[in-house]
Amino acid sequence: MLFDSHCHFTDPGFDGCRDQLAEEISAAGLRIVDIGTDLKTSQAAARAAEDFGFCFAAVGWHPSEVDRLTEELLAETLDLCKDPRVVAIGEIGLDYHWDDAPSRELQQHWFRRQLQEAALLGMPVCIHSRDADGDTLQILKEEVFQKRGSAAGRTRVLMHCFSGSAELARQYVKLGAKISIAGPVTYKNARRNVEVAEALDLKDLLIETDSPYLAPVPMRGKQNRPPYVRYVAEKIAEIKGITYEEVAAATFENACSFYGIDNGGQL
Ligand code: NI
């Protein structure tokens, strides 16, 4: 069995083919977490988790969306956590890649606020970080890692679609975070991602698709789908010189334990 630790199953990109996709996911014995990026997508993810036994949900506000965020909207979003199939807060973090993105100050404010709320709720967090390595690490240190011993310090942290260096990945693992590897590890120019997979112990790795984006080779250029997470597992097996089954089993178990899901992929 495989666990796609981060996808967007309710993304409009799957409208019209979602039922067929659900059948494929069920047939493959796959488990997925559908990740929210604002209130509407968080509600859709929570609904999908109700409707499909293979699906769990994460709710939260992506850094690119936070110019619309208010305390009221955040409270409404986090209220979804009352549902036991909502298993994490995410995706939250910093994204400095886009020129028209919300200001860095605003992104940092809402990143901190969501980390603080996750700590109060005792929920794990899925972190999105793009072109913001230093600030993401600093804020996670201040809000989580340096608070070990208190409730905030117990927050489990997953670095989604990790694109940093092997050294940074090692640093995160040392601080207690887990690293999730996505489709780009299969790309020809993905030296850094390959080094990350090489450097880390299997016990610290999760795998994901981030579908419908970032399809792995040999599907690159097509729409990505959760079942393609197997290409990520195959690539990690090749990089580490171990079997596909070992990678599948370990990353499945790691995802269940990160999200607090019983090891058969059920709650
Ligand atoms: Ni995503």
PDB file of C-alpha atoms and ligand atoms in Angstrom:
ATOM      1  CA  MET A   1       0.000   0.000   0.000  1.00  0.00           C
ATOM      2  CA  LEU A   2       1.038   3.557  -0.705  1.00  0.00           C
ATOM      3  CA  PHE A   3       0.241   6.807   1.066  1.00  0.00           C
ATOM      4  CA  ASP A   4       0.110  10.051  -0.929  1.00  0.00           C
ATOM      5  CA  SER A   5       0.794  12.464   1.934  1.00  0.00           C
ATOM      6  CA  HIS A   6      -0.151  15.623   0.010  1.00  0.00           C
ATOM      7  CA  CYS A   7      -2.523  16.059  -2.914  1.00  0.00           C
ATOM      8  CA  HIS A   8      -5.408  18.228  -4.032  1.00  0.00           C
ATOM      9  CA  PHE A   9      -8.051  15.589  -4.806  1.00  0.00           C
ATOM     10  CA  THR A  10     -10.866  18.158  -4.834  1.00  0.00           C
ATOM     11  CA  ASP A  11      -8.973  20.557  -7.136  1.00  0.00           C
ATOM     12  CA  PRO A  12     -11.174  21.729 -10.047  1.00  0.00           C
ATOM     13  CA  GLY A  13      -8.594  20.080 -12.327  1.00  0.00           C
ATOM     14  CA  PHE A  14     -10.187  16.731 -11.389  1.00  0.00           C
ATOM     15  CA  ASP A  15     -13.782  17.885 -11.977  1.00  0.00           C
ATOM     16  CA  GLY A  16     -15.461  15.502 -14.380  1.00  0.00           C
ATOM     17  CA  CYS A  17     -13.068  12.626 -13.690  1.00  0.00           C
ATOM     18  CA  ARG A  18     -13.075  12.515  -9.872  1.00  0.00           C
ATOM     19  CA  ASP A  19     -15.326   9.445  -9.583  1.00  0.00           C
ATOM     20  CA  GLN A  20     -13.095   7.473 -11.916  1.00  0.00           C
ATOM     21  CA  LEU A  21     -10.035   8.700 -10.038  1.00  0.00           C
ATOM     22  CA  ALA A  22     -11.646   7.582  -6.764  1.00  0.00           C
ATOM     23  CA  GLU A  23     -12.125   4.094  -8.208  1.00  0.00           C
ATOM     24  CA  GLU A  24      -8.473   3.970  -9.274  1.00  0.00           C
ATOM     25  CA  ILE A  25      -7.322   5.117  -5.843  1.00  0.00           C
ATOM     26  CA  SER A  26      -9.507   2.506  -4.110  1.00  0.00           C
ATOM     27  CA  ALA A  27      -8.367  -0.251  -6.451  1.00  0.00           C
ATOM     28  CA  ALA A  28      -4.719   0.665  -5.832  1.00  0.00           C
ATOM     29  CA  GLY A  29      -5.232   0.509  -2.038  1.00  0.00           C
ATOM     30  CA  LEU A  30      -3.911   4.050  -1.861  1.00  0.00           C
ATOM     31  CA  ARG A  31      -4.443   6.450   1.061  1.00  0.00           C
ATOM     32  CA  ILE A  32      -4.357  10.202   0.453  1.00  0.00           C
ATOM     33  CA  VAL A  33      -4.549  13.473   2.344  1.00  0.00           C
ATOM     34  CA  ASP A  34      -6.463  16.176   0.460  1.00  0.00           C
ATOM     35  CA  ILE A  35      -4.893  19.505   1.408  1.00  0.00           C
ATOM     36  CA  GLY A  36      -6.749  22.808   1.728  1.00  0.00           C
ATOM     37  CA  THR A  37      -5.377  26.177   0.647  1.00  0.00           C
ATOM     38  CA  ASP A  38      -8.215  28.467   1.864  1.00  0.00           C
ATOM     39  CA  LEU A  39     -11.672  28.090   3.458  1.00  0.00           C
ATOM     40  CA  LYS A  40     -13.434  26.788   0.360  1.00  0.00           C
ATOM     41  CA  THR A  41     -10.822  24.152  -0.500  1.00  0.00           C
ATOM     42  CA  SER A  42     -10.529  23.152   3.169  1.00  0.00           C
ATOM     43  CA  GLN A  43     -14.296  22.574   3.307  1.00  0.00           C
ATOM     44  CA  ALA A  44     -14.087  20.554   0.079  1.00  0.00           C
ATOM     45  CA  ALA A  45     -11.223  18.465   1.507  1.00  0.00           C
ATOM     46  CA  ALA A  46     -13.161  17.785   4.717  1.00  0.00           C
ATOM     47  CA  ARG A  47     -16.197  16.729   2.657  1.00  0.00           C
ATOM     48  CA  ALA A  48     -14.087  14.407   0.506  1.00  0.00           C
ATOM     49  CA  ALA A  49     -12.702  12.816   3.665  1.00  0.00           C
ATOM     50  CA  GLU A  50     -16.286  12.145   4.766  1.00  0.00           C
ATOM     51  CA  ASP A  51     -17.251  10.695   1.391  1.00  0.00           C
ATOM     52  CA  PHE A  52     -14.228   8.496   0.640  1.00  0.00           C
ATOM     53  CA  GLY A  53     -12.676   5.959   3.002  1.00  0.00           C
ATOM     54  CA  PHE A  54      -9.228   6.361   1.418  1.00  0.00           C
ATOM     55  CA  CYS A  55      -9.205  10.124   1.960  1.00  0.00           C
ATOM     56  CA  PHE A  56      -8.213  12.277   4.930  1.00  0.00           C
ATOM     57  CA  ALA A  57      -8.113  16.082   5.015  1.00  0.00           C
ATOM     58  CA  ALA A  58      -5.830  18.941   6.017  1.00  0.00           C
ATOM     59  CA  VAL A  59      -7.271  22.431   6.447  1.00  0.00           C
ATOM     60  CA  GLY A  60      -5.524  25.792   6.347  1.00  0.00           C
ATOM     61  CA  TRP A  61      -4.451  28.824   4.342  1.00  0.00           C
ATOM     62  CA  HIS A  62      -1.665  28.694   1.748  1.00  0.00           C
ATOM     63  CA  PRO A  63       0.695  31.718   1.880  1.00  0.00           C
ATOM     64  CA  SER A  64      -0.426  32.856  -1.589  1.00  0.00           C
ATOM     65  CA  GLU A  65      -4.023  33.180  -0.325  1.00  0.00           C
ATOM     66  CA  VAL A  66      -3.555  35.019   2.957  1.00  0.00           C
ATOM     67  CA  ASP A  67      -4.334  38.513   1.637  1.00  0.00           C
ATOM     68  CA  ARG A  68      -7.990  37.435   1.972  1.00  0.00           C
ATOM     69  CA  LEU A  69      -7.585  35.886   5.420  1.00  0.00           C
ATOM     70  CA  THR A  70      -9.176  37.303   8.598  1.00  0.00           C
ATOM     71  CA  GLU A  71      -9.345  35.940  12.174  1.00  0.00           C
ATOM     72  CA  GLU A  72     -13.019  35.093  11.530  1.00  0.00           C
ATOM     73  CA  LEU A  73     -12.199  33.092   8.395  1.00  0.00           C
ATOM     74  CA  LEU A  74      -9.354  31.336  10.187  1.00  0.00           C
ATOM     75  CA  ALA A  75     -11.668  30.354  13.056  1.00  0.00           C
ATOM     76  CA  GLU A  76     -14.222  29.031  10.569  1.00  0.00           C
ATOM     77  CA  THR A  77     -11.503  27.038   8.789  1.00  0.00           C
ATOM     78  CA  LEU A  78     -10.095  25.546  11.987  1.00  0.00           C
ATOM     79  CA  ASP A  79     -13.574  24.629  13.175  1.00  0.00           C
ATOM     80  CA  LEU A  80     -13.377  21.881  10.563  1.00  0.00           C
ATOM     81  CA  CYS A  81     -10.810  20.161  12.817  1.00  0.00           C
ATOM     82  CA  LYS A  82     -13.693  18.916  14.988  1.00  0.00           C
ATOM     83  CA  ASP A  83     -14.155  16.268  12.319  1.00  0.00           C
ATOM     84  CA  PRO A  84     -11.844  13.340  13.176  1.00  0.00           C
ATOM     85  CA  ARG A  85     -11.061  12.779   9.480  1.00  0.00           C
ATOM     86  CA  VAL A  86      -9.404  16.214   9.401  1.00  0.00           C
ATOM     87  CA  VAL A  87      -5.916  15.163  10.450  1.00  0.00           C
ATOM     88  CA  ALA A  88      -3.662  18.221   9.967  1.00  0.00           C
ATOM     89  CA  ILE A  89      -3.361  21.974   9.457  1.00  0.00           C
ATOM     90  CA  GLY A  90      -2.052  22.819   6.000  1.00  0.00           C
ATOM     91  CA  GLU A  91      -0.805  23.808   3.748  1.00  0.00           C
ATOM     92  CA  ILE A  92       0.720  26.773   5.563  1.00  0.00           C
ATOM     93  CA  GLY A  93       4.062  28.517   5.217  1.00  0.00           C
ATOM     94  CA  LEU A  94       5.887  31.055   3.060  1.00  0.00           C
ATOM     95  CA  ASP A  95       6.084  31.515  -0.703  1.00  0.00           C
ATOM     96  CA  TYR A  96       8.389  34.297  -1.947  1.00  0.00           C
ATOM     97  CA  HIS A  97       8.441  33.053  -5.535  1.00  0.00           C
ATOM     98  CA  TRP A  98       5.660  35.172  -7.007  1.00  0.00           C
ATOM     99  CA  ASP A  99       5.878  38.951  -7.519  1.00  0.00           C
ATOM    100  CA  ASP A 100       2.149  39.442  -6.915  1.00  0.00           C
ATOM    101  CA  ALA A 101       2.139  37.362  -3.711  1.00  0.00           C
ATOM    102  CA  PRO A 102       0.918  38.803  -0.413  1.00  0.00           C
ATOM    103  CA  SER A 103       3.672  40.783   1.361  1.00  0.00           C
ATOM    104  CA  ARG A 104       6.281  38.840   3.317  1.00  0.00           C
ATOM    105  CA  GLU A 105       5.102  40.460   6.551  1.00  0.00           C
ATOM    106  CA  LEU A 106       1.530  39.329   5.950  1.00  0.00           C
ATOM    107  CA  GLN A 107       2.617  35.796   5.016  1.00  0.00           C
ATOM    108  CA  GLN A 108       4.771  35.556   8.125  1.00  0.00           C
ATOM    109  CA  HIS A 109       1.964  36.832  10.354  1.00  0.00           C
ATOM    110  CA  TRP A 110      -0.527  34.197   9.178  1.00  0.00           C
ATOM    111  CA  PHE A 111       2.097  31.444   9.158  1.00  0.00           C
ATOM    112  CA  ARG A 112       2.768  32.146  12.844  1.00  0.00           C
ATOM    113  CA  ARG A 113      -0.922  32.437  13.689  1.00  0.00           C
ATOM    114  CA  GLN A 114      -1.693  29.072  12.074  1.00  0.00           C
ATOM    115  CA  LEU A 115       1.241  27.411  13.866  1.00  0.00           C
ATOM    116  CA  GLN A 116      -0.035  28.834  17.158  1.00  0.00           C
ATOM    117  CA  GLU A 117      -3.546  27.539  16.509  1.00  0.00           C
ATOM    118  CA  ALA A 118      -2.228  24.115  15.445  1.00  0.00           C
ATOM    119  CA  ALA A 119      -0.400  23.891  18.780  1.00  0.00           C
ATOM    120  CA  LEU A 120      -3.581  24.741  20.703  1.00  0.00           C
ATOM    121  CA  LEU A 121      -5.517  22.121  18.745  1.00  0.00           C
ATOM    122  CA  GLY A 122      -2.707  19.528  18.978  1.00  0.00           C
ATOM    123  CA  MET A 123      -2.715  19.109  15.179  1.00  0.00           C
ATOM    124  CA  PRO A 124       0.300  18.294  12.968  1.00  0.00           C
ATOM    125  CA  VAL A 125       1.253  20.857  10.290  1.00  0.00           C
ATOM    126  CA  CYS A 126       2.070  20.532   6.555  1.00  0.00           C
ATOM    127  CA  ILE A 127       4.536  23.225   5.548  1.00  0.00           C
ATOM    128  CA  HIS A 128       4.837  24.879   2.125  1.00  0.00           C
ATOM    129  CA  SER A 129       8.112  26.771   1.648  1.00  0.00           C
ATOM    130  CA  ARG A 130       9.244  28.226  -1.663  1.00  0.00           C
ATOM    131  CA  ASP A 131      12.244  30.539  -2.069  1.00  0.00           C
ATOM    132  CA  ALA A 132      11.951  31.200   1.670  1.00  0.00           C
ATOM    133  CA  ASP A 133      14.268  28.627   3.318  1.00  0.00           C
ATOM    134  CA  GLY A 134      15.743  30.959   5.943  1.00  0.00           C
ATOM    135  CA  ASP A 135      12.523  32.610   7.114  1.00  0.00           C
ATOM    136  CA  THR A 136      10.580  29.325   7.170  1.00  0.00           C
ATOM    137  CA  LEU A 137      13.205  27.686   9.366  1.00  0.00           C
ATOM    138  CA  GLN A 138      13.427  30.730  11.636  1.00  0.00           C
ATOM    139  CA  ILE A 139       9.654  30.912  12.208  1.00  0.00           C
ATOM    140  CA  LEU A 140       9.397  27.153  12.799  1.00  0.00           C
ATOM    141  CA  LYS A 141      12.220  27.442  15.313  1.00  0.00           C
ATOM    142  CA  GLU A 142      10.528  30.302  17.160  1.00  0.00           C
ATOM    143  CA  GLU A 143       7.023  28.840  17.111  1.00  0.00           C
ATOM    144  CA  VAL A 144       7.754  25.102  17.411  1.00  0.00           C
ATOM    145  CA  PHE A 145      11.278  23.710  17.674  1.00  0.00           C
ATOM    146  CA  GLN A 146      12.520  26.033  20.424  1.00  0.00           C
ATOM    147  CA  LYS A 147       9.389  25.348  22.464  1.00  0.00           C
ATOM    148  CA  ARG A 148      10.051  21.656  22.989  1.00  0.00           C
ATOM    149  CA  GLY A 149       8.659  20.803  26.409  1.00  0.00           C
ATOM    150  CA  SER A 150       5.500  22.883  25.933  1.00  0.00           C
ATOM    151  CA  ALA A 151       2.383  22.084  23.879  1.00  0.00           C
ATOM    152  CA  ALA A 152       3.654  24.151  20.930  1.00  0.00           C
ATOM    153  CA  GLY A 153       6.891  22.179  20.892  1.00  0.00           C
ATOM    154  CA  ARG A 154       5.011  18.924  20.456  1.00  0.00           C
ATOM    155  CA  THR A 155       3.568  19.947  17.071  1.00  0.00           C
ATOM    156  CA  ARG A 156       4.580  17.429  14.387  1.00  0.00           C
ATOM    157  CA  VAL A 157       6.027  19.173  11.314  1.00  0.00           C
ATOM    158  CA  LEU A 158       6.065  17.894   7.715  1.00  0.00           C
ATOM    159  CA  MET A 159       8.070  19.769   5.075  1.00  0.00           C
ATOM    160  CA  HIS A 160       5.952  19.166   1.971  1.00  0.00           C
ATOM    161  CA  CYS A 161       7.486  18.870  -1.530  1.00  0.00           C
ATOM    162  CA  PHE A 162      10.867  19.582   0.006  1.00  0.00           C
ATOM    163  CA  SER A 163      13.122  21.493  -2.390  1.00  0.00           C
ATOM    164  CA  GLY A 164      15.966  22.550  -0.090  1.00  0.00           C
ATOM    165  CA  SER A 165      19.467  21.129   0.233  1.00  0.00           C
ATOM    166  CA  ALA A 166      20.404  17.826   1.872  1.00  0.00           C
ATOM    167  CA  GLU A 167      22.045  19.825   4.646  1.00  0.00           C
ATOM    168  CA  LEU A 168      18.826  21.724   5.360  1.00  0.00           C
ATOM    169  CA  ALA A 169      16.849  18.454   5.266  1.00  0.00           C
ATOM    170  CA  ARG A 170      19.221  16.941   7.841  1.00  0.00           C
ATOM    171  CA  GLN A 171      18.801  20.023  10.011  1.00  0.00           C
ATOM    172  CA  TYR A 172      15.001  19.701   9.897  1.00  0.00           C
ATOM    173  CA  VAL A 173      15.135  16.020  10.771  1.00  0.00           C
ATOM    174  CA  LYS A 174      17.417  16.781  13.694  1.00  0.00           C
ATOM    175  CA  LEU A 175      14.819  19.277  14.900  1.00  0.00           C
ATOM    176  CA  GLY A 176      12.183  16.531  14.731  1.00  0.00           C
ATOM    177  CA  ALA A 177      10.502  17.292  11.386  1.00  0.00           C
ATOM    178  CA  LYS A 178       9.678  14.835   8.598  1.00  0.00           C
ATOM    179  CA  ILE A 179      10.453  15.427   4.922  1.00  0.00           C
ATOM    180  CA  SER A 180       8.072  14.686   2.054  1.00  0.00           C
ATOM    181  CA  ILE A 181       9.454  13.999  -1.416  1.00  0.00           C
ATOM    182  CA  ALA A 182       7.414  14.700  -4.552  1.00  0.00           C
ATOM    183  CA  GLY A 183       7.576  14.164  -8.332  1.00  0.00           C
ATOM    184  CA  PRO A 184      10.520  16.510  -9.022  1.00  0.00           C
ATOM    185  CA  VAL A 185      12.886  13.853  -7.557  1.00  0.00           C
ATOM    186  CA  THR A 186      12.331  11.980 -10.843  1.00  0.00           C
ATOM    187  CA  TYR A 187      13.365  14.932 -13.036  1.00  0.00           C
ATOM    188  CA  LYS A 188      16.699  14.921 -14.853  1.00  0.00           C
ATOM    189  CA  ASN A 189      17.934  18.160 -13.235  1.00  0.00           C
ATOM    190  CA  ALA A 190      16.839  17.122  -9.721  1.00  0.00           C
ATOM    191  CA  ARG A 191      20.292  16.652  -8.197  1.00  0.00           C
ATOM    192  CA  ARG A 192      19.306  18.384  -4.931  1.00  0.00           C
ATOM    193  CA  ASN A 193      16.169  16.269  -4.455  1.00  0.00           C
ATOM    194  CA  VAL A 194      18.146  13.097  -5.130  1.00  0.00           C
ATOM    195  CA  GLU A 195      20.733  14.155  -2.538  1.00  0.00           C
ATOM    196  CA  VAL A 196      17.962  14.700   0.006  1.00  0.00           C
ATOM    197  CA  ALA A 197      16.593  11.184  -0.596  1.00  0.00           C
ATOM    198  CA  GLU A 198      20.135   9.788  -0.308  1.00  0.00           C
ATOM    199  CA  ALA A 199      20.945  11.683   2.869  1.00  0.00           C
ATOM    200  CA  LEU A 200      17.886  10.818   4.925  1.00  0.00           C
ATOM    201  CA  ASP A 201      16.944   7.633   6.696  1.00  0.00           C
ATOM    202  CA  LEU A 202      13.762   5.994   5.397  1.00  0.00           C
ATOM    203  CA  LYS A 203      12.108   6.555   8.772  1.00  0.00           C
ATOM    204  CA  ASP A 204      12.114  10.331   8.166  1.00  0.00           C
ATOM    205  CA  LEU A 205      10.654  10.270   4.637  1.00  0.00           C
ATOM    206  CA  LEU A 206       7.122  10.576   3.313  1.00  0.00           C
ATOM    207  CA  ILE A 207       6.072  10.642  -0.330  1.00  0.00           C
ATOM    208  CA  GLU A 208       3.474  12.699  -2.162  1.00  0.00           C
ATOM    209  CA  THR A 209       2.224  13.809  -5.569  1.00  0.00           C
ATOM    210  CA  ASP A 210       1.003  17.393  -4.906  1.00  0.00           C
ATOM    211  CA  SER A 211      -1.361  16.428  -7.770  1.00  0.00           C
ATOM    212  CA  PRO A 212      -2.786  17.752 -10.032  1.00  0.00           C
ATOM    213  CA  TYR A 213       0.609  19.540 -10.259  1.00  0.00           C
ATOM    214  CA  LEU A 214       4.186  18.261 -10.729  1.00  0.00           C
ATOM    215  CA  ALA A 215       3.653  14.912 -12.461  1.00  0.00           C
ATOM    216  CA  PRO A 216       6.663  12.601 -12.048  1.00  0.00           C
ATOM    217  CA  VAL A 217       8.576  11.015 -14.925  1.00  0.00           C
ATOM    218  CA  PRO A 218       7.329   9.089 -16.975  1.00  0.00           C
ATOM    219  CA  MET A 219       4.106  11.112 -16.726  1.00  0.00           C
ATOM    220  CA  ARG A 220       5.809  14.516 -16.702  1.00  0.00           C
ATOM    221  CA  GLY A 221       3.798  17.092 -18.664  1.00  0.00           C
ATOM    222  CA  LYS A 222       0.516  15.260 -18.063  1.00  0.00           C
ATOM    223  CA  GLN A 223      -1.934  15.985 -15.271  1.00  0.00           C
ATOM    224  CA  ASN A 224      -0.594  14.432 -12.077  1.00  0.00           C
ATOM    225  CA  ARG A 225      -2.795  11.942 -10.160  1.00  0.00           C
ATOM    226  CA  PRO A 226      -2.433  10.371  -6.693  1.00  0.00           C
ATOM    227  CA  PRO A 227      -1.705   6.846  -8.065  1.00  0.00           C
ATOM    228  CA  TYR A 228       1.457   8.298  -9.668  1.00  0.00           C
ATOM    229  CA  VAL A 229       2.974   8.470  -6.175  1.00  0.00           C
ATOM    230  CA  ARG A 230       4.331   5.014  -7.025  1.00  0.00           C
ATOM    231  CA  TYR A 231       6.851   6.603  -9.422  1.00  0.00           C
ATOM    232  CA  VAL A 232       8.195   8.649  -6.509  1.00  0.00           C
ATOM    233  CA  ALA A 233       8.495   5.472  -4.413  1.00  0.00           C
ATOM    234  CA  GLU A 234      10.234   3.659  -7.285  1.00  0.00           C
ATOM    235  CA  LYS A 235      12.739   6.500  -7.685  1.00  0.00           C
ATOM    236  CA  ILE A 236      13.550   6.565  -3.963  1.00  0.00           C
ATOM    237  CA  ALA A 237      14.069   2.775  -4.025  1.00  0.00           C
ATOM    238  CA  GLU A 238      16.477   3.212  -6.957  1.00  0.00           C
ATOM    239  CA  ILE A 239      18.352   6.065  -5.235  1.00  0.00           C
ATOM    240  CA  LYS A 240      18.705   4.186  -1.939  1.00  0.00           C
ATOM    241  CA  GLY A 241      19.368   0.771  -3.511  1.00  0.00           C
ATOM    242  CA  ILE A 242      16.484  -0.895  -1.675  1.00  0.00           C
ATOM    243  CA  THR A 243      13.240  -2.493  -2.842  1.00  0.00           C
ATOM    244  CA  TYR A 244      10.114  -0.643  -3.896  1.00  0.00           C
ATOM    245  CA  GLU A 245       8.182  -2.642  -1.275  1.00  0.00           C
ATOM    246  CA  GLU A 246      10.439  -1.384   1.513  1.00  0.00           C
ATOM    247  CA  VAL A 247       9.913   2.219   0.447  1.00  0.00           C
ATOM    248  CA  ALA A 248       6.153   1.729   0.099  1.00  0.00           C
ATOM    249  CA  ALA A 249       5.798   0.091   3.513  1.00  0.00           C
ATOM    250  CA  ALA A 250       8.003   2.563   5.384  1.00  0.00           C
ATOM    251  CA  THR A 251       6.496   5.704   3.850  1.00  0.00           C
ATOM    252  CA  PHE A 252       2.974   4.328   4.444  1.00  0.00           C
ATOM    253  CA  GLU A 253       3.756   3.735   8.097  1.00  0.00           C
ATOM    254  CA  ASN A 254       5.470   7.135   8.439  1.00  0.00           C
ATOM    255  CA  ALA A 255       2.438   8.923   6.966  1.00  0.00           C
ATOM    256  CA  CYS A 256       0.026   7.053   9.262  1.00  0.00           C
ATOM    257  CA  SER A 257       2.085   7.902  12.301  1.00  0.00           C
ATOM    258  CA  PHE A 258       2.600  11.554  11.264  1.00  0.00           C
ATOM    259  CA  TYR A 259      -1.120  12.097  10.681  1.00  0.00           C
ATOM    260  CA  GLY A 260      -2.186  10.000  13.678  1.00  0.00           C
ATOM    261  CA  ILE A 261      -3.976   7.432  11.527  1.00  0.00           C
ATOM    262  CA  ASP A 262      -4.153   3.781  12.572  1.00  0.00           C
ATOM    263  CA  ASN A 263      -1.748   1.612  10.657  1.00  0.00           C
ATOM    264  CA  GLY A 264      -4.352   0.058   8.300  1.00  0.00           C
ATOM    265  CA  GLY A 265      -4.919   3.549   6.970  1.00  0.00           C
ATOM    266  CA  GLN A 266      -8.123   3.841   9.022  1.00  0.00           C
ATOM    267  CA  LEU A 267      -8.789   6.177  11.927  1.00  0.00           C
TER     268      LEU A 267
HETATM  269 NI    NI B   1       0.015  21.454  -2.411  1.00  0.00          NI
END
